[in-house]
Amino acid sequence: MRVVSGIQPTGGLHLGNLLGAILRWVRMQDEAECLFFLADLHALTVDVDPRQLRANVHEMAAALIASGIDPAKSTLFAQSAVPAHPELAWILQCTARMGWLNRMTQFKDKSGKNRESSSVGLFTYPVLQAADVLVYRATHVPVGEDQKQHIELARDIAVKFNNDFDTELFVAPEPFIGGGTAARVMSLRDGLAKMSKSDPSEQSRVGLTDSDETIAQKIRKAKTDPEPLPDDPALLEGRPEAKNLVGILAALSGESIEAVLARFAGQGFGALKPALADVVIATVAPIRGRLDELRHDEAAIDAFLARGAERARELAAPTLAAAYRAVGLSH
Ligand code: TYM
């Protein structure tokens, strides 16, 4: 079992990243060999400010360590420090089909009406993502629900490459979603939109740098509906805001949805919201404290990332060399 996953170093970590991915990464460190990276090449697919990108890579690395990623257990690195990712991505771009990429919903969402003026990188983004995992022959890719389609594409690319070149080089990776955490955390302002760093409203997400007061205030103001909470999870369907808040509470308190509803059935959100604020603060406050200390120690973070990159380069090199050989190129 080899676990690989990445996160874009754009903006700060939010509760969606934490619940959808990072808390599971932390748990998997003790179960498997893990590689986690800052997807800084993916961050180039939209306009970037170079100084900001550099700062974001550091900040995000610090945030991952503060959240419990242990560089002594896991290989933690910046994607751009391992050239095998973009090198393999080029080979895989020649395996992936236009039609496959045309179906990617993230490209449609991100390009919106600006399809023609989007970067080519934004379109081929999922192929680089496939290279990210295939280059390590990853078996499991822990991600939130929104990345499932990209991991399925990576599987399709792996299978086609293996067939086309009569090899067993690539392992078709499994998207690993859920597993006790919330696979899809929604905006606090709109239960139908995912919590996202690109949402212009700060009120829509809980950030890991938010103070306790800010967290409590965002949860107090979170959109809800006027009905009391039901006793049956099925009755949360059609009530996206209620479903989201109950889901976050269950994931953070380690309870089932049923158990949360058993506590709050018949009551309004005035009862649930303070309990939710308490568990969110209990999760975020210690991470924020560690992050405050860590982010000033740039030298230590650089050293962790350098060591991680060295290990990642060693692991990636044989797969890349075998891919070149498989397509008929050797050097
Ligand atoms: P990114 O940076 O948008 O998000 C990082 C991880 O957080 C999860 N996530 C969520 N989960 C639940 N609810 C939410 N509201 C929410 N928002 C984000 C994402 O599913 C993801 O697991 N393309 C990827 C980064 C990437 C990658 C990879 C991931 C690049 N290469 C290879 C896995 C394997 C992305 O933009 O994630």
Short mmCIF file of C-alpha atoms and ligand atoms in Angstrom, two decimals:
data_model
loop_
_atom_site.label_atom_id
_atom_site.label_comp_id
_atom_site.label_asym_id
_atom_site.label_seq_id
_atom_site.Cartn_x
_atom_site.Cartn_y
_atom_site.Cartn_z
CA MET A 1 0.00 0.00 0.00
CA ARG A 2 1.47 3.34 -1.01
CA VAL A 3 -0.43 6.54 -0.32
CA VAL A 4 0.08 9.69 -2.40
CA SER A 5 -1.86 12.94 -2.29
CA GLY A 6 -1.38 16.65 -2.88
CA ILE A 7 -2.82 20.03 -2.14
CA GLN A 8 -2.53 23.28 -4.03
CA PRO A 9 -0.64 25.96 -2.14
CA THR A 10 -3.16 28.68 -2.84
CA GLY A 11 -4.60 30.58 0.11
CA GLY A 12 -4.79 28.96 3.51
CA LEU A 13 -6.06 25.57 4.58
CA HIS A 14 -9.77 25.45 5.41
CA LEU A 15 -12.05 23.03 7.20
CA GLY A 16 -12.97 21.35 3.90
CA ASN A 17 -9.33 20.44 3.19
CA LEU A 18 -8.90 19.27 6.75
CA LEU A 19 -11.97 17.05 6.85
CA GLY A 20 -11.91 15.94 3.22
CA ALA A 21 -8.23 15.04 3.11
CA ILE A 22 -5.66 16.09 5.67
CA LEU A 23 -7.02 14.46 8.82
CA ARG A 24 -7.10 11.19 6.90
CA TRP A 25 -3.56 11.74 5.63
CA VAL A 26 -2.50 12.12 9.25
CA ARG A 27 -4.11 8.83 10.22
CA MET A 28 -2.69 6.97 7.22
CA GLN A 29 0.87 7.86 8.17
CA ASP A 30 0.88 5.00 10.64
CA GLU A 31 -0.64 2.49 8.23
CA ALA A 32 1.30 2.91 5.00
CA GLU A 33 4.16 4.56 3.21
CA CYS A 34 2.90 8.08 2.52
CA LEU A 35 3.95 10.87 0.18
CA PHE A 36 2.28 14.28 0.44
CA PHE A 37 3.14 17.26 -1.69
CA LEU A 38 2.38 20.90 -2.34
CA ALA A 39 1.02 21.00 -5.89
CA ASP A 40 2.83 24.20 -6.84
CA LEU A 41 2.97 23.34 -10.57
CA HIS A 42 -0.80 22.99 -10.54
CA ALA A 43 -0.99 26.42 -8.92
CA LEU A 44 0.53 27.91 -12.11
CA THR A 45 -2.56 27.00 -14.14
CA VAL A 46 -4.26 30.21 -12.99
CA ASP A 47 -2.66 33.65 -12.62
CA VAL A 48 -0.06 33.70 -9.88
CA ASP A 49 2.07 36.25 -8.13
CA PRO A 50 5.52 34.63 -7.93
CA ARG A 51 6.34 36.04 -4.49
CA GLN A 52 2.98 34.98 -3.17
CA LEU A 53 3.42 31.46 -4.55
CA ARG A 54 6.74 31.02 -2.78
CA ALA A 55 5.22 32.25 0.49
CA ASN A 56 2.19 30.01 0.02
CA VAL A 57 4.34 26.90 -0.40
CA HIS A 58 5.98 27.60 2.95
CA GLU A 59 2.74 28.49 4.65
CA MET A 60 0.99 25.36 3.37
CA ALA A 61 3.90 23.10 4.34
CA ALA A 62 3.81 24.62 7.84
CA ALA A 63 0.03 24.15 7.96
CA LEU A 64 0.33 20.48 7.02
CA ILE A 65 2.95 19.87 9.70
CA ALA A 66 0.85 21.81 12.23
CA SER A 67 -2.12 19.59 11.29
CA GLY A 68 -0.15 16.46 12.13
CA ILE A 69 1.79 15.50 9.00
CA ASP A 70 5.08 14.31 10.45
CA PRO A 71 8.01 14.80 8.05
CA ALA A 72 9.81 12.00 9.88
CA LYS A 73 7.06 9.55 8.93
CA SER A 74 5.85 10.92 5.61
CA THR A 75 7.65 12.23 2.57
CA LEU A 76 6.61 15.88 2.36
CA PHE A 77 7.80 17.94 -0.61
CA ALA A 78 7.03 20.54 -3.25
CA GLN A 79 5.92 19.03 -6.57
CA SER A 80 8.19 21.39 -8.54
CA ALA A 81 11.25 19.94 -6.77
CA VAL A 82 10.64 16.59 -8.48
CA PRO A 83 10.96 17.06 -12.27
CA ALA A 84 9.77 13.50 -12.84
CA HIS A 85 6.17 14.74 -12.32
CA PRO A 86 6.07 17.10 -15.34
CA GLU A 87 8.30 14.77 -17.37
CA LEU A 88 5.92 11.86 -16.92
CA ALA A 89 2.97 14.21 -17.45
CA TRP A 90 4.22 14.89 -20.99
CA ILE A 91 4.34 11.20 -21.81
CA LEU A 92 0.87 10.72 -20.31
CA GLN A 93 -0.53 13.66 -22.29
CA CYS A 94 0.15 11.52 -25.31
CA THR A 95 -1.87 8.68 -23.75
CA ALA A 96 -4.83 10.71 -22.44
CA ARG A 97 -7.53 11.54 -24.99
CA MET A 98 -9.07 14.95 -25.66
CA GLY A 99 -12.52 13.49 -25.07
CA TRP A 100 -11.53 12.31 -21.58
CA LEU A 101 -10.31 15.76 -20.59
CA ASN A 102 -13.34 17.43 -22.14
CA ARG A 103 -15.47 15.62 -19.58
CA MET A 104 -13.60 16.99 -16.54
CA THR A 105 -16.04 19.02 -14.47
CA GLN A 106 -13.32 20.94 -12.60
CA PHE A 107 -12.09 22.46 -15.86
CA LYS A 108 -15.63 23.45 -16.74
CA ASP A 109 -16.14 24.99 -13.30
CA LYS A 110 -12.82 26.80 -13.23
CA SER A 111 -12.83 28.07 -16.80
CA GLY A 112 -16.53 28.97 -16.80
CA LYS A 113 -17.28 31.39 -19.60
CA ASN A 114 -13.56 32.02 -20.16
CA ARG A 115 -12.76 28.70 -21.77
CA GLU A 116 -10.92 30.23 -24.73
CA SER A 117 -8.74 32.43 -22.53
CA SER A 118 -7.96 29.71 -19.98
CA SER A 119 -4.40 28.41 -19.89
CA VAL A 120 -3.67 25.15 -21.69
CA GLY A 121 -2.30 24.03 -18.32
CA LEU A 122 -5.73 24.37 -16.73
CA PHE A 123 -7.06 21.97 -19.37
CA THR A 124 -4.28 19.40 -19.04
CA TYR A 125 -4.15 19.81 -15.25
CA PRO A 126 -5.64 16.34 -14.57
CA VAL A 127 -2.86 14.68 -16.59
CA LEU A 128 -0.23 16.22 -14.35
CA GLN A 129 -2.32 15.00 -11.43
CA ALA A 130 -2.27 11.51 -12.93
CA ALA A 131 1.53 11.72 -13.24
CA ASP A 132 1.72 12.82 -9.58
CA VAL A 133 0.29 9.52 -8.42
CA LEU A 134 1.39 7.13 -11.19
CA VAL A 135 5.04 8.12 -10.88
CA TYR A 136 5.04 6.61 -7.37
CA ARG A 137 2.86 3.64 -8.33
CA ALA A 138 0.45 4.80 -5.62
CA THR A 139 -2.25 2.38 -4.57
CA HIS A 140 -4.40 4.79 -2.53
CA VAL A 141 -5.11 8.47 -3.09
CA PRO A 142 -6.98 10.05 -0.16
CA VAL A 143 -8.96 13.02 -1.51
CA GLY A 144 -12.26 14.80 -1.08
CA GLU A 145 -15.20 13.95 -3.32
CA ASP A 146 -14.38 16.81 -5.71
CA GLN A 147 -11.15 15.08 -6.83
CA LYS A 148 -12.71 11.69 -7.53
CA GLN A 149 -13.11 12.29 -11.25
CA HIS A 150 -9.43 13.21 -11.57
CA ILE A 151 -8.32 10.02 -9.84
CA GLU A 152 -10.61 7.96 -12.06
CA LEU A 153 -8.96 9.63 -15.05
CA ALA A 154 -5.57 8.61 -13.64
CA ARG A 155 -6.86 5.02 -13.54
CA ASP A 156 -7.97 5.24 -17.19
CA ILE A 157 -4.60 6.65 -18.22
CA ALA A 158 -2.75 3.91 -16.32
CA VAL A 159 -4.81 1.16 -17.93
CA LYS A 160 -4.49 2.56 -21.46
CA PHE A 161 -0.74 3.10 -21.13
CA ASN A 162 -0.25 -0.44 -19.83
CA ASN A 163 -2.35 -1.82 -22.70
CA ASP A 164 -0.81 0.33 -25.42
CA PHE A 165 2.74 -0.55 -24.43
CA ASP A 166 2.15 -4.06 -23.18
CA THR A 167 3.49 -3.38 -19.72
CA GLU A 168 2.38 -3.58 -16.10
CA LEU A 169 4.27 -0.47 -15.17
CA PHE A 170 1.43 1.62 -13.81
CA VAL A 171 -0.78 0.74 -10.87
CA ALA A 172 -4.40 1.92 -11.23
CA PRO A 173 -4.85 4.00 -8.05
CA GLU A 174 -7.96 3.92 -5.87
CA PRO A 175 -9.53 7.22 -4.88
CA PHE A 176 -9.91 6.95 -1.13
CA ILE A 177 -12.85 9.05 -0.01
CA GLY A 178 -14.75 9.28 3.26
CA GLY A 179 -13.47 6.77 5.78
CA GLY A 180 -14.94 8.49 8.80
CA THR A 181 -14.40 12.01 7.55
CA ALA A 182 -16.64 14.35 5.59
CA ALA A 183 -16.00 13.78 1.91
CA ARG A 184 -17.69 16.97 0.90
CA VAL A 185 -17.77 19.98 3.20
CA MET A 186 -20.05 22.69 1.89
CA SER A 187 -19.91 26.48 2.13
CA LEU A 188 -21.37 27.96 5.33
CA ARG A 189 -23.27 30.43 3.14
CA ASP A 190 -24.66 27.99 0.58
CA GLY A 191 -25.20 24.29 1.23
CA LEU A 192 -25.02 23.53 -2.48
CA ALA A 193 -21.53 25.01 -3.08
CA LYS A 194 -18.41 23.32 -1.76
CA MET A 195 -16.29 25.08 0.85
CA SER A 196 -13.48 26.48 -1.24
CA LYS A 197 -10.55 28.84 -1.01
CA SER A 198 -11.69 30.50 -4.21
CA ASP A 199 -15.06 31.56 -2.74
CA PRO A 200 -14.89 35.37 -2.47
CA SER A 201 -16.80 35.30 0.85
CA GLU A 202 -14.61 34.72 3.91
CA GLN A 203 -17.82 33.86 5.76
CA SER A 204 -18.20 30.77 3.58
CA ARG A 205 -15.27 28.90 5.14
CA VAL A 206 -13.46 28.30 8.41
CA GLY A 207 -9.73 28.88 7.95
CA LEU A 208 -7.06 27.33 10.13
CA THR A 209 -5.82 30.79 11.04
CA ASP A 210 -9.24 32.04 12.16
CA SER A 211 -9.44 33.07 15.83
CA ASP A 212 -11.84 31.30 18.17
CA GLU A 213 -14.15 34.33 18.06
CA THR A 214 -14.12 34.40 14.25
CA ILE A 215 -14.93 30.69 14.09
CA ALA A 216 -17.80 31.07 16.56
CA GLN A 217 -19.13 34.06 14.65
CA LYS A 218 -18.96 32.32 11.25
CA ILE A 219 -20.82 29.31 12.63
CA ARG A 220 -23.40 31.50 14.37
CA LYS A 221 -24.07 33.23 11.05
CA ALA A 222 -23.99 30.04 8.96
CA LYS A 223 -27.02 29.73 6.72
CA THR A 224 -29.69 27.31 8.00
CA ASP A 225 -33.39 26.66 7.49
CA PRO A 226 -36.24 27.31 9.92
CA GLU A 227 -37.15 23.64 10.59
CA PRO A 228 -36.07 21.78 13.72
CA LEU A 229 -33.52 18.98 13.30
CA PRO A 230 -35.01 15.60 12.36
CA ASP A 231 -34.33 12.26 14.05
CA ASP A 232 -33.74 10.40 10.78
CA PRO A 233 -30.76 11.09 8.45
CA ALA A 234 -32.99 10.54 5.41
CA LEU A 235 -34.93 13.64 6.41
CA LEU A 236 -31.80 15.77 5.91
CA GLU A 237 -32.11 15.27 2.15
CA GLY A 238 -33.31 18.49 0.54
CA ARG A 239 -31.90 20.45 3.49
CA PRO A 240 -28.32 21.00 2.31
CA GLU A 241 -27.29 23.49 5.01
CA ALA A 242 -28.62 21.30 7.82
CA LYS A 243 -26.97 18.24 6.29
CA ASN A 244 -23.64 20.05 6.04
CA LEU A 245 -23.58 21.28 9.65
CA VAL A 246 -24.63 17.89 11.00
CA GLY A 247 -22.01 16.20 8.79
CA ILE A 248 -19.21 18.48 10.03
CA LEU A 249 -20.22 17.94 13.64
CA ALA A 250 -20.33 14.16 13.18
CA ALA A 251 -16.94 14.06 11.44
CA LEU A 252 -15.24 16.20 14.07
CA SER A 253 -16.78 14.56 17.11
CA GLY A 254 -16.26 11.06 15.73
CA GLU A 255 -19.98 10.31 16.02
CA SER A 256 -22.35 8.90 13.43
CA ILE A 257 -24.95 11.18 11.81
CA GLU A 258 -27.59 9.18 13.69
CA ALA A 259 -25.89 9.86 17.02
CA VAL A 260 -25.71 13.60 16.32
CA LEU A 261 -29.38 13.65 15.33
CA ALA A 262 -30.32 11.67 18.44
CA ARG A 263 -28.78 14.49 20.50
CA PHE A 264 -30.43 17.36 18.64
CA ALA A 265 -33.67 15.97 17.14
CA GLY A 266 -36.58 18.34 17.63
CA GLN A 267 -34.30 21.25 18.50
CA GLY A 268 -33.38 24.21 16.30
CA PHE A 269 -29.96 25.31 15.13
CA GLY A 270 -29.63 27.50 18.22
CA ALA A 271 -28.76 24.29 20.05
CA LEU A 272 -26.57 22.68 17.39
CA LYS A 273 -24.47 25.69 16.43
CA PRO A 274 -22.75 26.25 19.82
CA ALA A 275 -21.88 22.53 20.00
CA LEU A 276 -20.52 22.72 16.46
CA ALA A 277 -18.50 25.84 17.25
CA ASP A 278 -16.99 24.06 20.27
CA VAL A 279 -15.73 21.06 18.27
CA VAL A 280 -14.47 23.18 15.38
CA ILE A 281 -12.55 25.40 17.80
CA ALA A 282 -11.22 22.35 19.65
CA THR A 283 -9.86 21.03 16.34
CA VAL A 284 -8.57 24.27 14.85
CA ALA A 285 -7.11 26.07 17.89
CA PRO A 286 -4.21 23.67 18.53
CA ILE A 287 -3.35 23.55 14.81
CA ARG A 288 -3.39 27.36 14.68
CA GLY A 289 -1.10 27.50 17.72
CA ARG A 290 1.45 25.13 16.19
CA LEU A 291 1.26 26.95 12.87
CA ASP A 292 2.02 30.28 14.58
CA GLU A 293 5.24 28.81 15.95
CA LEU A 294 6.25 26.90 12.85
CA ARG A 295 5.71 29.46 10.14
CA HIS A 296 8.56 31.62 11.45
CA ASP A 297 11.02 28.77 11.21
CA GLU A 298 11.57 28.94 7.46
CA ALA A 299 14.91 27.18 7.68
CA ALA A 300 13.35 24.14 9.34
CA ILE A 301 10.56 23.98 6.77
CA ASP A 302 13.07 24.31 3.91
CA ALA A 303 15.08 21.46 5.41
CA PHE A 304 12.00 19.20 5.71
CA LEU A 305 11.00 19.95 2.12
CA ALA A 306 14.53 19.39 0.80
CA ARG A 307 14.77 16.02 2.50
CA GLY A 308 11.32 15.04 1.27
CA ALA A 309 12.15 16.06 -2.31
CA GLU A 310 15.32 14.00 -2.30
CA ARG A 311 13.41 10.89 -1.21
CA ALA A 312 10.61 11.58 -3.72
CA ARG A 313 13.13 11.95 -6.57
CA GLU A 314 14.66 8.60 -5.64
CA LEU A 315 11.27 6.88 -5.64
CA ALA A 316 10.11 8.49 -8.90
CA ALA A 317 13.24 7.91 -10.99
CA PRO A 318 12.80 4.20 -11.75
CA THR A 319 9.16 4.63 -12.83
CA LEU A 320 10.03 7.51 -15.13
CA ALA A 321 12.93 5.57 -16.66
CA ALA A 322 10.67 2.56 -17.22
CA ALA A 323 8.02 4.80 -18.85
CA TYR A 324 10.63 6.17 -21.28
CA ARG A 325 11.75 2.64 -22.07
CA ALA A 326 8.16 1.46 -22.56
CA VAL A 327 7.46 4.10 -25.21
CA GLY A 328 10.74 3.40 -26.99
CA LEU A 329 12.95 6.17 -25.64
CA SER A 330 16.02 5.33 -23.64
CA HIS A 331 18.80 7.55 -22.46
P1 TYM B 1 -7.15 21.10 -3.47
O1 TYM B 1 -5.88 21.84 -3.19
O2 TYM B 1 -8.29 21.87 -4.03
O3 TYM B 1 -7.67 20.40 -2.14
C1 TYM B 1 -6.85 19.54 -1.34
C2 TYM B 1 -7.67 18.40 -0.79
O4 TYM B 1 -8.78 18.90 -0.04
C3 TYM B 1 -9.99 18.33 -0.52
N1 TYM B 1 -11.07 19.33 -0.40
C4 TYM B 1 -12.26 19.08 0.14
N2 TYM B 1 -12.78 17.97 0.70
C5 TYM B 1 -14.03 18.04 1.19
N3 TYM B 1 -14.79 19.18 1.14
C6 TYM B 1 -14.31 20.32 0.59
N4 TYM B 1 -15.04 21.42 0.55
C7 TYM B 1 -12.99 20.30 0.05
N5 TYM B 1 -12.21 21.23 -0.56
C8 TYM B 1 -11.04 20.61 -0.84
C9 TYM B 1 -9.71 18.00 -1.98
O5 TYM B 1 -10.58 16.99 -2.46
C10 TYM B 1 -8.27 17.54 -1.91
O6 TYM B 1 -8.20 16.18 -1.52
N6 TYM B 1 -6.00 18.80 -7.73
C11 TYM B 1 -5.86 18.72 -6.28
C12 TYM B 1 -4.42 18.68 -5.81
C13 TYM B 1 -3.64 17.58 -6.41
C14 TYM B 1 -3.73 16.19 -6.09
C15 TYM B 1 -2.76 15.55 -6.92
C16 TYM B 1 -4.52 15.46 -5.20
C17 TYM B 1 -2.67 17.71 -7.36
N7 TYM B 1 -2.13 16.50 -7.66
C18 TYM B 1 -2.57 14.16 -6.84
C19 TYM B 1 -4.33 14.07 -5.15
C20 TYM B 1 -3.37 13.43 -5.96
C21 TYM B 1 -6.51 19.96 -5.68
O7 TYM B 1 -6.59 21.00 -6.31
O8 TYM B 1 -6.85 19.83 -4.37
#
